[in-house]
mmCIF file of C-alpha atoms and ligand atoms in Angstrom:
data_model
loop_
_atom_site.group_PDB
_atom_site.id
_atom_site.type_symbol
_atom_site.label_atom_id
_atom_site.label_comp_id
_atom_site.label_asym_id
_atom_site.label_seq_id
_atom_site.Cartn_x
_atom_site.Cartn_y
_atom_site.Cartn_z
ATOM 1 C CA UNK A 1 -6.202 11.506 22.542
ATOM 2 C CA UNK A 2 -3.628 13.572 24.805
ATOM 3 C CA UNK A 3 -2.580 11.432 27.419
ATOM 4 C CA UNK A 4 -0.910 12.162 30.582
ATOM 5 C CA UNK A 5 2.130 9.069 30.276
ATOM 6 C CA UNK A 6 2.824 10.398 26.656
ATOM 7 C CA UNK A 7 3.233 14.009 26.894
ATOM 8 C CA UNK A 8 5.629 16.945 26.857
ATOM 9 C CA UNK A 9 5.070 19.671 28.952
ATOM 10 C CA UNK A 10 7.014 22.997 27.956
ATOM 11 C CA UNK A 11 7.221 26.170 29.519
ATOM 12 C CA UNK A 12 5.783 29.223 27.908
ATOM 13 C CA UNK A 13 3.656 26.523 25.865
ATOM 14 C CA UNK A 14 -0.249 26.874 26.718
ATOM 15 C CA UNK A 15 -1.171 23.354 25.401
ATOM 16 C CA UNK A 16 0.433 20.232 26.131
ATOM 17 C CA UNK A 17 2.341 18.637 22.933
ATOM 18 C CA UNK A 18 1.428 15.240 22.513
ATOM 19 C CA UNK A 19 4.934 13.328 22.806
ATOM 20 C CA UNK A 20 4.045 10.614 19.637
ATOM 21 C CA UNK A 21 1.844 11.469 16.449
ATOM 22 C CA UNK A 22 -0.622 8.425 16.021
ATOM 23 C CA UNK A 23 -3.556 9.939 15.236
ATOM 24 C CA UNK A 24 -5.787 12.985 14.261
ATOM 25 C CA UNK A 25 -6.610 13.266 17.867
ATOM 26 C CA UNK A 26 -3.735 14.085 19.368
ATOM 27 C CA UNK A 27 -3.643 17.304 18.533
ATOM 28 C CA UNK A 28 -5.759 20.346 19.538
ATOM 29 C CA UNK A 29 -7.563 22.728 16.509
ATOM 30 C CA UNK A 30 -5.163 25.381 18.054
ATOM 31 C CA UNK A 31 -1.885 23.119 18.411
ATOM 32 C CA UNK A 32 -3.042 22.588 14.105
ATOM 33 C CA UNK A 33 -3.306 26.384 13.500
ATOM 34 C CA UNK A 34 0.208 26.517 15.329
ATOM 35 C CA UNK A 35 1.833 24.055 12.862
ATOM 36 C CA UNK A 36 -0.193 25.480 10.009
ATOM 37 C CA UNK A 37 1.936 28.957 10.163
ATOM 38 C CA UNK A 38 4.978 27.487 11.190
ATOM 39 C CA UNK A 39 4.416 24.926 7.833
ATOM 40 C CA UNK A 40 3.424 28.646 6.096
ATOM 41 C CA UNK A 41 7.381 30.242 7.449
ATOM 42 C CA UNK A 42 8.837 26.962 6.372
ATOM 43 C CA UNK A 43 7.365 27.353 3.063
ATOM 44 C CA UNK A 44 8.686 30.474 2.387
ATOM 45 C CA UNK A 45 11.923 29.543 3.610
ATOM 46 C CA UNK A 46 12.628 26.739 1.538
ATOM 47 C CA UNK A 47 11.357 28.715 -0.979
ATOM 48 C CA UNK A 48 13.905 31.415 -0.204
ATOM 49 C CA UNK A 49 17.079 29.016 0.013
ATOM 50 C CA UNK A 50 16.685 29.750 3.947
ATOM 51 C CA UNK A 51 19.042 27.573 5.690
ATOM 52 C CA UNK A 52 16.709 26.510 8.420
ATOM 53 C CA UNK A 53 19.710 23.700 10.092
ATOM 54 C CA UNK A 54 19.852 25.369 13.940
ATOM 55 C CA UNK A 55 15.965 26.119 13.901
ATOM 56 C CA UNK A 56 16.259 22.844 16.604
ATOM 57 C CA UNK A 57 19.752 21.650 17.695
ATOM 58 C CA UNK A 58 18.925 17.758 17.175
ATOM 59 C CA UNK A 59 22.214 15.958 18.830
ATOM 60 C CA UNK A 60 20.546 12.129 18.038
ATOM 61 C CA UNK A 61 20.095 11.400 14.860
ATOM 62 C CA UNK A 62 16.613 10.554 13.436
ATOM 63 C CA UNK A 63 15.205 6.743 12.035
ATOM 64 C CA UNK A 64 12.871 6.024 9.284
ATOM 65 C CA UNK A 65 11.699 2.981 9.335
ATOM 66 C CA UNK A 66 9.032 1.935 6.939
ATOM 67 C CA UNK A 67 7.432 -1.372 6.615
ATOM 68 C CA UNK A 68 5.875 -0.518 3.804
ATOM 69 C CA UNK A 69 6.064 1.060 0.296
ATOM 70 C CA UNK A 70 6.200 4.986 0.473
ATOM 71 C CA UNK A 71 7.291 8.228 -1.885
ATOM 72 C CA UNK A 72 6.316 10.899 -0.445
ATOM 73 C CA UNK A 73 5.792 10.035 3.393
ATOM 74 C CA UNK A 74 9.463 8.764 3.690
ATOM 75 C CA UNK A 75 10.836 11.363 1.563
ATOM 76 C CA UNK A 76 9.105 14.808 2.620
ATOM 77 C CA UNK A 77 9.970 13.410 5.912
ATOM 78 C CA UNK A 78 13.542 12.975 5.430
ATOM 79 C CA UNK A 79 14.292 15.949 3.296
ATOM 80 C CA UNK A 80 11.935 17.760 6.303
ATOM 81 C CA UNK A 81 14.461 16.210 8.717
ATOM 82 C CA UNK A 82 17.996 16.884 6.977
ATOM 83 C CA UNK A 83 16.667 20.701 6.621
ATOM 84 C CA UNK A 84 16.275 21.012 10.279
ATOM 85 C CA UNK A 85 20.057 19.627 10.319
ATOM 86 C CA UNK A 86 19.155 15.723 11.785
ATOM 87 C CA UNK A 87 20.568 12.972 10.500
ATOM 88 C CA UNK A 88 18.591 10.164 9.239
ATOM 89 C CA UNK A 89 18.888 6.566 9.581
ATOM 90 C CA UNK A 90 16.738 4.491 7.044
ATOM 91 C CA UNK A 91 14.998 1.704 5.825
ATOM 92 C CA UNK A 92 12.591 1.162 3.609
ATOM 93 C CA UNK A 93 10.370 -2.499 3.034
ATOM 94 C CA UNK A 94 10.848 -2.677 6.686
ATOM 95 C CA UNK A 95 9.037 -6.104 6.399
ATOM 96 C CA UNK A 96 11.656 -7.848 4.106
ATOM 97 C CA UNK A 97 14.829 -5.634 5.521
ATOM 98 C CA UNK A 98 14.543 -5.575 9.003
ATOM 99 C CA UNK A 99 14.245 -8.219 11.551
ATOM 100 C CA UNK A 100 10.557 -8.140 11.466
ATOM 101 C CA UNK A 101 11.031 -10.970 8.215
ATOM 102 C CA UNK A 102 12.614 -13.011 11.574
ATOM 103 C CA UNK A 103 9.416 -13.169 13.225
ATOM 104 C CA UNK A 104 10.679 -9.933 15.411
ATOM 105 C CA UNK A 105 7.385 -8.050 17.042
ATOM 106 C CA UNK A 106 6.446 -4.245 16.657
ATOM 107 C CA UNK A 107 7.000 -4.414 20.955
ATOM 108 C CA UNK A 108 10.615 -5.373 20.215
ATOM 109 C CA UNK A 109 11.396 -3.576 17.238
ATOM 110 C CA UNK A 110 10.308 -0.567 19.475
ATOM 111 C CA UNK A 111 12.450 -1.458 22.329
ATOM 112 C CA UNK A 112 15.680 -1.687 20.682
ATOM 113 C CA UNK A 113 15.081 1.387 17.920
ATOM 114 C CA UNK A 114 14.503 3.564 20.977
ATOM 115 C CA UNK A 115 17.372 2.142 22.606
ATOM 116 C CA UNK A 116 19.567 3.552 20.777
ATOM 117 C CA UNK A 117 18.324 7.369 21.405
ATOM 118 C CA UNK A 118 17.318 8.492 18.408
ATOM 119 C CA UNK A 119 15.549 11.883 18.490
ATOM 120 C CA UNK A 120 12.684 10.253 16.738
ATOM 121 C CA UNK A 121 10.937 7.527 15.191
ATOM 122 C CA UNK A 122 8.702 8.263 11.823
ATOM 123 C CA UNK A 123 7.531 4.829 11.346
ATOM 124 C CA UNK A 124 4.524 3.225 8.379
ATOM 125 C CA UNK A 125 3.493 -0.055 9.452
ATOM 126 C CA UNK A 126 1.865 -3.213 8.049
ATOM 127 C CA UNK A 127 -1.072 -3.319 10.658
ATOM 128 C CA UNK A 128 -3.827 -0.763 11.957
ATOM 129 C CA UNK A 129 -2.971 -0.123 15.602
ATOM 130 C CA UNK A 130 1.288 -1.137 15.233
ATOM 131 C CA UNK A 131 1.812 2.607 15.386
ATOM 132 C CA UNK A 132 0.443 2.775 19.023
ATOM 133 C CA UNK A 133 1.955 -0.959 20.194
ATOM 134 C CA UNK A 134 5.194 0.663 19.176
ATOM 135 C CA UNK A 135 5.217 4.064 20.722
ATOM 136 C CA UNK A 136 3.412 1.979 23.811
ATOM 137 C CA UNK A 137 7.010 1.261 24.006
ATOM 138 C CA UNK A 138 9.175 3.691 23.245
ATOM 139 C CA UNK A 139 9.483 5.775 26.680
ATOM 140 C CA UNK A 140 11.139 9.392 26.212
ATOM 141 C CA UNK A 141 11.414 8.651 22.445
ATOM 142 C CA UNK A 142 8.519 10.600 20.189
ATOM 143 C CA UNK A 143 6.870 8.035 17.371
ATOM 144 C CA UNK A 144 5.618 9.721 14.520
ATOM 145 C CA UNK A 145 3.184 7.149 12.564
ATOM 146 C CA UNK A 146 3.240 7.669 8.734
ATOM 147 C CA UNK A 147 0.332 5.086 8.161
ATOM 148 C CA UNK A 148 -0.625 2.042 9.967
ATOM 149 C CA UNK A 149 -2.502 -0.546 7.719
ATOM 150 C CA UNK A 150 -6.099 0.492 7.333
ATOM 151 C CA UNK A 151 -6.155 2.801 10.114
ATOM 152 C CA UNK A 152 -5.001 6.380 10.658
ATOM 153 C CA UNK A 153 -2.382 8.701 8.593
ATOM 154 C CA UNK A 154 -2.440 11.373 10.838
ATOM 155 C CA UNK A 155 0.465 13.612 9.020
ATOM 156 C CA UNK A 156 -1.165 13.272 5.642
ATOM 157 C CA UNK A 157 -4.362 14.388 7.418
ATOM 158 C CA UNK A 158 -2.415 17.614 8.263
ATOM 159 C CA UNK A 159 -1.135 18.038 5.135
ATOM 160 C CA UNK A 160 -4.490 18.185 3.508
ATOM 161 C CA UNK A 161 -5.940 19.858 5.563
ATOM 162 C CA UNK A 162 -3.297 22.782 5.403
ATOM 163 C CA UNK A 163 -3.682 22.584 1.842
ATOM 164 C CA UNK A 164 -7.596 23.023 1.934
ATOM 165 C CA UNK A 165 -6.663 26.304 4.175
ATOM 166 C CA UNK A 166 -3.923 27.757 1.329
ATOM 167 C CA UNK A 167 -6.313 27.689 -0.986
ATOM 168 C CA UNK A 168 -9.481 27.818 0.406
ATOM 169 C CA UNK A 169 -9.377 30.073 3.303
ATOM 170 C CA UNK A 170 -10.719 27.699 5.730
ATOM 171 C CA UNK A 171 -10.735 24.126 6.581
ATOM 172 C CA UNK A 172 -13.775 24.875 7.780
ATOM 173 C CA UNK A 173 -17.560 25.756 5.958
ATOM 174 C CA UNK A 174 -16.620 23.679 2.798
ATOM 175 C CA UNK A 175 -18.409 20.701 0.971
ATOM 176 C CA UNK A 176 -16.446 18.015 0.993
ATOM 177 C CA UNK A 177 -16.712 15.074 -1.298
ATOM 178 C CA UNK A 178 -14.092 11.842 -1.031
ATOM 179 C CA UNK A 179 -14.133 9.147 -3.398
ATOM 180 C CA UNK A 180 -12.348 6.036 -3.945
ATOM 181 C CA UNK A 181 -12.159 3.035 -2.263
ATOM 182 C CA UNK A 182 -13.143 4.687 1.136
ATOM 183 C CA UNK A 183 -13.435 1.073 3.126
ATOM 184 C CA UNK A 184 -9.337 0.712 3.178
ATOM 185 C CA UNK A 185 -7.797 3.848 2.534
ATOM 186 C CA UNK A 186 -6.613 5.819 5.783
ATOM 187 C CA UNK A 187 -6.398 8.928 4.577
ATOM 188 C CA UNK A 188 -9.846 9.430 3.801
ATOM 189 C CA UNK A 189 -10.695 8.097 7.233
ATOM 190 C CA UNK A 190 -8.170 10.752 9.121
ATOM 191 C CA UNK A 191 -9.190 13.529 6.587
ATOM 192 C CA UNK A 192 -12.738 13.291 7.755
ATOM 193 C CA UNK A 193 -11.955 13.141 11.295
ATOM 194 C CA UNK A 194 -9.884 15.896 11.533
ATOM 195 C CA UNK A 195 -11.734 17.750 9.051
ATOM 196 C CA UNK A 196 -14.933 17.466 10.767
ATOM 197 C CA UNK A 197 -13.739 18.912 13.836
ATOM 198 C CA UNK A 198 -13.998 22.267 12.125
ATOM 199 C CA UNK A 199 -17.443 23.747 11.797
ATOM 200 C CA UNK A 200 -19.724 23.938 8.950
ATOM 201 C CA UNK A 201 -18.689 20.986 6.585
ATOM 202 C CA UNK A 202 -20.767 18.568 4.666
ATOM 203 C CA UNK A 203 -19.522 15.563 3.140
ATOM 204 C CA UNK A 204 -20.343 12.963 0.397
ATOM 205 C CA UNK A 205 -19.206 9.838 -0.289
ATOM 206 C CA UNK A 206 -18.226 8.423 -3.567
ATOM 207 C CA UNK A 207 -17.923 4.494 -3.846
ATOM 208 C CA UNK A 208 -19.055 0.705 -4.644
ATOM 209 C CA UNK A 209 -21.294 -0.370 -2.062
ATOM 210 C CA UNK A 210 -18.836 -2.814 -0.837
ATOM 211 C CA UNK A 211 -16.030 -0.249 -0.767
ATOM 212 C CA UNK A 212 -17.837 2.375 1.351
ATOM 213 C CA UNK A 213 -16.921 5.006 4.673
ATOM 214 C CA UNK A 214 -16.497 2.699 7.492
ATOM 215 C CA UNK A 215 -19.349 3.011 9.772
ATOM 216 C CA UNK A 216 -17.093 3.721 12.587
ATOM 217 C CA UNK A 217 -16.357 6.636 10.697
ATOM 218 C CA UNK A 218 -20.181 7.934 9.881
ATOM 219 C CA UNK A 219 -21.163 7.150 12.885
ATOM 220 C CA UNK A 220 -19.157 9.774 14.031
ATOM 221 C CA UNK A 221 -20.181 12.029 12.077
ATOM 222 C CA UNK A 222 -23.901 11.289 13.066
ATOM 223 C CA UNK A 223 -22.921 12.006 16.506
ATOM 224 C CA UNK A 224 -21.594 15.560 15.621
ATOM 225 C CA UNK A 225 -24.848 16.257 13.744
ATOM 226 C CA UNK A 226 -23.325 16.716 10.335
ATOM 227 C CA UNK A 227 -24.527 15.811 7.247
ATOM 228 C CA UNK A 228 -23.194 13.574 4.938
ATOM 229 C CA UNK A 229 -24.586 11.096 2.129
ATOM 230 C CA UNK A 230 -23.354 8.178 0.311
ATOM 231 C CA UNK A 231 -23.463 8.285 -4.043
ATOM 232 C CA UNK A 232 -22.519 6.543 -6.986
ATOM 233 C CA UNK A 233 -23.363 9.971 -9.337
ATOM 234 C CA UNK A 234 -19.559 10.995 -9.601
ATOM 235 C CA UNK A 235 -20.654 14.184 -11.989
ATOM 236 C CA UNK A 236 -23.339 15.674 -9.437
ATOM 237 C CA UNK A 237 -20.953 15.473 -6.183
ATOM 238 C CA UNK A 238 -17.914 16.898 -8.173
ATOM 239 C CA UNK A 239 -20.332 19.999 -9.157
ATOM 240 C CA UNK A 240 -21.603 20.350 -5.261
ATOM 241 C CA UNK A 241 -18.247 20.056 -3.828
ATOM 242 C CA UNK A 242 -15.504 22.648 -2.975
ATOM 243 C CA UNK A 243 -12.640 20.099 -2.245
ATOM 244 C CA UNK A 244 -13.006 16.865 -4.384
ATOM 245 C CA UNK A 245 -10.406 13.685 -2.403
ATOM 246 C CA UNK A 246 -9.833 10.689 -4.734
ATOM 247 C CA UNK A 247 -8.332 7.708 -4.370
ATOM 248 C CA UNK A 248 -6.797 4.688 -5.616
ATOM 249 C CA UNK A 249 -7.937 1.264 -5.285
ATOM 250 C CA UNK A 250 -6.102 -0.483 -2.043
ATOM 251 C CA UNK A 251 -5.800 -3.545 -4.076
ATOM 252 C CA UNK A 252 -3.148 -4.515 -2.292
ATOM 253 C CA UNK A 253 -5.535 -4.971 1.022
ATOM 254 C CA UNK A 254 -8.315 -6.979 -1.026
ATOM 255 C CA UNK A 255 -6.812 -10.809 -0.185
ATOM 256 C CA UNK A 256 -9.491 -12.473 -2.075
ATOM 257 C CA UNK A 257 -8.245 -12.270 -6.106
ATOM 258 C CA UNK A 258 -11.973 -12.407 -7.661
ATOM 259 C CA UNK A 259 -13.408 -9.598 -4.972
ATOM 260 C CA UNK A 260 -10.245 -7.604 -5.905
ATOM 261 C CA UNK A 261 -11.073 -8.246 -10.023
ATOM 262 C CA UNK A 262 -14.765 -7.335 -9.391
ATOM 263 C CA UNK A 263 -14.014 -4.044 -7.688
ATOM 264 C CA UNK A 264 -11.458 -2.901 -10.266
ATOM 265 C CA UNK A 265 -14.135 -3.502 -12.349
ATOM 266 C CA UNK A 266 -16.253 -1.487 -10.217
ATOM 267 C CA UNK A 267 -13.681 1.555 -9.992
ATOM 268 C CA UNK A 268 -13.924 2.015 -13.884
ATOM 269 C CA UNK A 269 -16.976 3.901 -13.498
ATOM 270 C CA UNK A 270 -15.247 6.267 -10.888
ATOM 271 C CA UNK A 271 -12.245 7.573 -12.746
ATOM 272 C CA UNK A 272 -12.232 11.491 -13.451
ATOM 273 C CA UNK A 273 -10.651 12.487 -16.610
ATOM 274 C CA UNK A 274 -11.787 16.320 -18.577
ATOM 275 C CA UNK A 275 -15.510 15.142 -18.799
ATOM 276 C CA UNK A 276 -16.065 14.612 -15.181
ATOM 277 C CA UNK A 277 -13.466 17.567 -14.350
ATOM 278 C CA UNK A 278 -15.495 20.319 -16.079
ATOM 279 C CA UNK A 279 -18.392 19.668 -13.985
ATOM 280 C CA UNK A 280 -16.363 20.926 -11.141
ATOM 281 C CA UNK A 281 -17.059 24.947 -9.474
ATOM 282 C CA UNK A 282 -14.588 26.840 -10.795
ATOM 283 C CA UNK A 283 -12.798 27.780 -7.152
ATOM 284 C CA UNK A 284 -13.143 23.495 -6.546
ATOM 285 C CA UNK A 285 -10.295 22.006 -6.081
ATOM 286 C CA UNK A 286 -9.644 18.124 -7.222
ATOM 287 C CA UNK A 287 -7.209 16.629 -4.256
ATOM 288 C CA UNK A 288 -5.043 13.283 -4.147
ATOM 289 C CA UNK A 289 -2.898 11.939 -1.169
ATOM 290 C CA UNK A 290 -1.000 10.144 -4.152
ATOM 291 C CA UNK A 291 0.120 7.871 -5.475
ATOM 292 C CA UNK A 292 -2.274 7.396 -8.285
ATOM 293 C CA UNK A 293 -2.689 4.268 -10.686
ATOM 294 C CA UNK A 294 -1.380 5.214 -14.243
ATOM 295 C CA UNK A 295 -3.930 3.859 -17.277
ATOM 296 C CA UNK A 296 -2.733 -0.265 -17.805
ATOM 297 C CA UNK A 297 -0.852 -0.695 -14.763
ATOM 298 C CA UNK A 298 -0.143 -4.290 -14.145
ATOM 299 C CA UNK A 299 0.481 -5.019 -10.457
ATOM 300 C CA UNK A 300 2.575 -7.924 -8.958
ATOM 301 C CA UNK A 301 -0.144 -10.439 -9.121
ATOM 302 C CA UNK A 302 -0.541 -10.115 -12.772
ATOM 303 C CA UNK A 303 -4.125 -7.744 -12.978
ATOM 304 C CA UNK A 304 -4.163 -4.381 -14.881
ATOM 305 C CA UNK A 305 -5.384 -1.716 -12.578
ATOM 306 C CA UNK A 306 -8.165 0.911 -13.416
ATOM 307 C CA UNK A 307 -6.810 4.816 -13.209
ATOM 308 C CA UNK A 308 -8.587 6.757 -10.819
ATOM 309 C CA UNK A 309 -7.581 10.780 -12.038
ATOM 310 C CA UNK A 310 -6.483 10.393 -15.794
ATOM 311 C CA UNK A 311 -3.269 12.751 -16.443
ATOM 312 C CA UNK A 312 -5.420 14.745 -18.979
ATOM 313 C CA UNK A 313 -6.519 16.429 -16.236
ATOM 314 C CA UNK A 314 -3.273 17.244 -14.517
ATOM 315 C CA UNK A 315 -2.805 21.029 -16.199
ATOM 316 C CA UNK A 316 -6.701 21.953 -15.110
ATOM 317 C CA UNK A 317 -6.313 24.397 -12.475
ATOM 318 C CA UNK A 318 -8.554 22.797 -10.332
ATOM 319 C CA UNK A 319 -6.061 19.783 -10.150
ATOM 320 C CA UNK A 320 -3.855 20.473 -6.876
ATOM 321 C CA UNK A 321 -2.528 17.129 -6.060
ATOM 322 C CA UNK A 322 1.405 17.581 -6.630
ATOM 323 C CA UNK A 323 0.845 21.346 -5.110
ATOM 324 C CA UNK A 324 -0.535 19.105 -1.975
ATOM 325 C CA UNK A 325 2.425 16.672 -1.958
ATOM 326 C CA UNK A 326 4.966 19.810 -1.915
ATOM 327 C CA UNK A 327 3.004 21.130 0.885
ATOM 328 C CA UNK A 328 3.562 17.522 2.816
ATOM 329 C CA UNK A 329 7.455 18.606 3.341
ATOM 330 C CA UNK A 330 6.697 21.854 4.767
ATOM 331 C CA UNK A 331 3.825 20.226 7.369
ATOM 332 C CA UNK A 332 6.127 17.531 8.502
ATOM 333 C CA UNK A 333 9.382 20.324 8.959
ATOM 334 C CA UNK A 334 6.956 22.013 11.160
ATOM 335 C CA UNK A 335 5.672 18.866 13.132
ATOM 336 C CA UNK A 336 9.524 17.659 13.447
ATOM 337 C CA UNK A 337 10.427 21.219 14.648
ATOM 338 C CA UNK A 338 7.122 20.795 17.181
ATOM 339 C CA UNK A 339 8.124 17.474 18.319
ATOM 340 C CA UNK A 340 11.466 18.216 19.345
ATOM 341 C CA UNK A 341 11.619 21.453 20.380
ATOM 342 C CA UNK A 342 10.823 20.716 23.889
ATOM 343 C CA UNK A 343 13.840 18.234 23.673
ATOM 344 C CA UNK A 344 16.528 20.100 21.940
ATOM 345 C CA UNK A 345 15.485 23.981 22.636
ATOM 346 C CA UNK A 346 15.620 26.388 19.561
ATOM 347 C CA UNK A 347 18.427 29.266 18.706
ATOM 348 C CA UNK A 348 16.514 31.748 19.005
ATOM 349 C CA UNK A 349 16.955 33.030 15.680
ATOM 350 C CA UNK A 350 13.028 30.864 15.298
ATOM 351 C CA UNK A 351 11.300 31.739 18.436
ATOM 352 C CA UNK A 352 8.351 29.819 19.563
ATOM 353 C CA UNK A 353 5.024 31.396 18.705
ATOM 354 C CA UNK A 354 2.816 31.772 21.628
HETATM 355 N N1 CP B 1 0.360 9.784 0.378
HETATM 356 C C1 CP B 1 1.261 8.880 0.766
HETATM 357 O O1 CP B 1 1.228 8.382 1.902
HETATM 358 O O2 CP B 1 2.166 8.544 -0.204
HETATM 359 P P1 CP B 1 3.325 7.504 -0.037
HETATM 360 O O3 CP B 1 2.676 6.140 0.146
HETATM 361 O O4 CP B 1 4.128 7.582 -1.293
HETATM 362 O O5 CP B 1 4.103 7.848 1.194
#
């Protein structure tokens, strides 16, 4: 959702940048192809030993502040950030280490962060809808959200999506399947709504009944007129599919210990090791936003978790997941270099691409 009080407007640019990154929506199909070959130069780059500090001349230093537990957000986002030359202030458990554990708001939090002028905020909060109270309140200062609760993980989005198109081809005119618990994880829910703004996809859902797509989410999808069905059969949507999304159990979200015992119960029947694999087209590929539970995990409460992709399938060369997490650095140097551009110019060495 572009709006007018939150936007950049640059010259020589023919779309309006959103100023924060909240959700799928604020970006147009052609602002994604954009990123998607600036993420494809940055790829190369890094892969070449390219020093690409002085692509943006950021004078404020970046923060990173992260409520909650994160790998690969917080860290493809600050190695993304030092490459561009920023410097990065940090915390993680945001919730225990910053004022928050004081009884501080997201509104306040905001104020003062952006007080301080940092060139931008990549935040992960506790609660859907935190990432938007926040930015709400950040004035010149661009928000980038790295997951909020149960609702959107917009970057993660774009990183799958470019993924799907290094592989694939296309984001578009492929058969999608997602499994997992589907009811609390947010990056299936901002995969299929960016995904399904390209044409031609179908989609089916993997999942215990009471772990389904949100109908906010298929409801959407009815709307667009694209077709989509729910399943239990694992085998038969892995062998339809072209990109296969699993993921983990959110047991951390399920509050109520014997609804969180039945459904890892549940998920048993879900997990894909080599027998479920091999049913799999041969150009499929099997994607994971990571992290995955390891076989006998034993979380903080006590209960041993159910894997959802066994590591016996890890050296199939369907399985793309780390591949996918590599490619989450190069997105997010391209969305940094995007967001800030219009703030801090370029060299000129790394013109814009009209
Ligand atoms: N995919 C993802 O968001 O991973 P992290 O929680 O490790 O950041």
């Amino acid at each position: 959702m572009i709006d007018s009080n939150t936007v950049l407007k640059l010259e020589n640019d023919r779309l309006i940048r959103p100023r924060h990154i909240i959700g799928v929506d604020d970006f147009e199909l052609e602002q994604i192809d954009q990123l998607f070959k600036l993420a494809d130069d940055y790829k190369l780059k890094v892969q070449n030993k390219v020093d690409c500090r002085g692509d943006i001349n950021p004078i404020d230093p970046a923060i990173s502040f992260f409520e909650e537990p994160s790998t690969r957000t917080r860290f493809s986002f600050e190695m993304a950030a030092k490459r561009l030359g920023l410097a990065v202030l940090t915390t993680e458990a945001g919730k225990v280490f910053s004022s928050k554990a004081k009884g501080e708001s997201i509104e306040d939090t905001a104020i003062n962060l952006s007080g301080y002028s940092p060139s931008v905020v990549i935040g992960r909060f506790e609660h859907s809808g935190e990432a938007r109270r926040a930015a709400d309140q950040m004035g010149e200062v661009p928000l980038i959200n790295g997951g909020d609760g149960k609702g959107e993980h917009p970057t993660q989005a774009l990183l799958d999506a470019y993924t799907v198109q290094s592989i694939l081809g296309s984001v578009g005119g492929q058969r999608y399947v997602l499994g997992g618990d589907l009811l609390n994880g947010r990056t299936v829910h901002s995969l299929v709504e960016l995904s399904s703004r390209y044409e031609d996809n179908q989609y089916v859902f993997v999942s215990p009944e009471e772990l389904k797509m949100p109908e906010e989410i298929t409801d959407e999808l009815k709307n667009k007129n694209i077709e989509f069905e729910h399943t239990t059969d694992v085998e038969e949507a892995l062998n339809w599919a072209d990109v296969v999304y699993w993921t983990r159990l959110q047991a951390e979200r399920i509050t109520n210990r014997n609804e969180k015992l039945e459904m890892i119960k549940k998920q048993k029947r879900f997990a894909i090791g080599l027998k479920q694999i091999s049913s799999m087209k041969e150009h499929g590929i099997l994607l994971h936003p990571l992290p995955r539970v390891m076989p006998g995990f034993v979380d903080s409460a006590g209960d041993t978790l159910e894997a959802e992709i066994l590591p016996e399938v890890d050296n199939d060369s369907r399985a793309r997941y780390f591949e996918q997490s590599q490619n989450g650095m190069y997105t997010r140097m391209a969305l940094l270099r995007w967001a800030l551009e219009p703030m801090y110019g370029h060299t000129g060495k790394y013109p814009p691409k009209n």
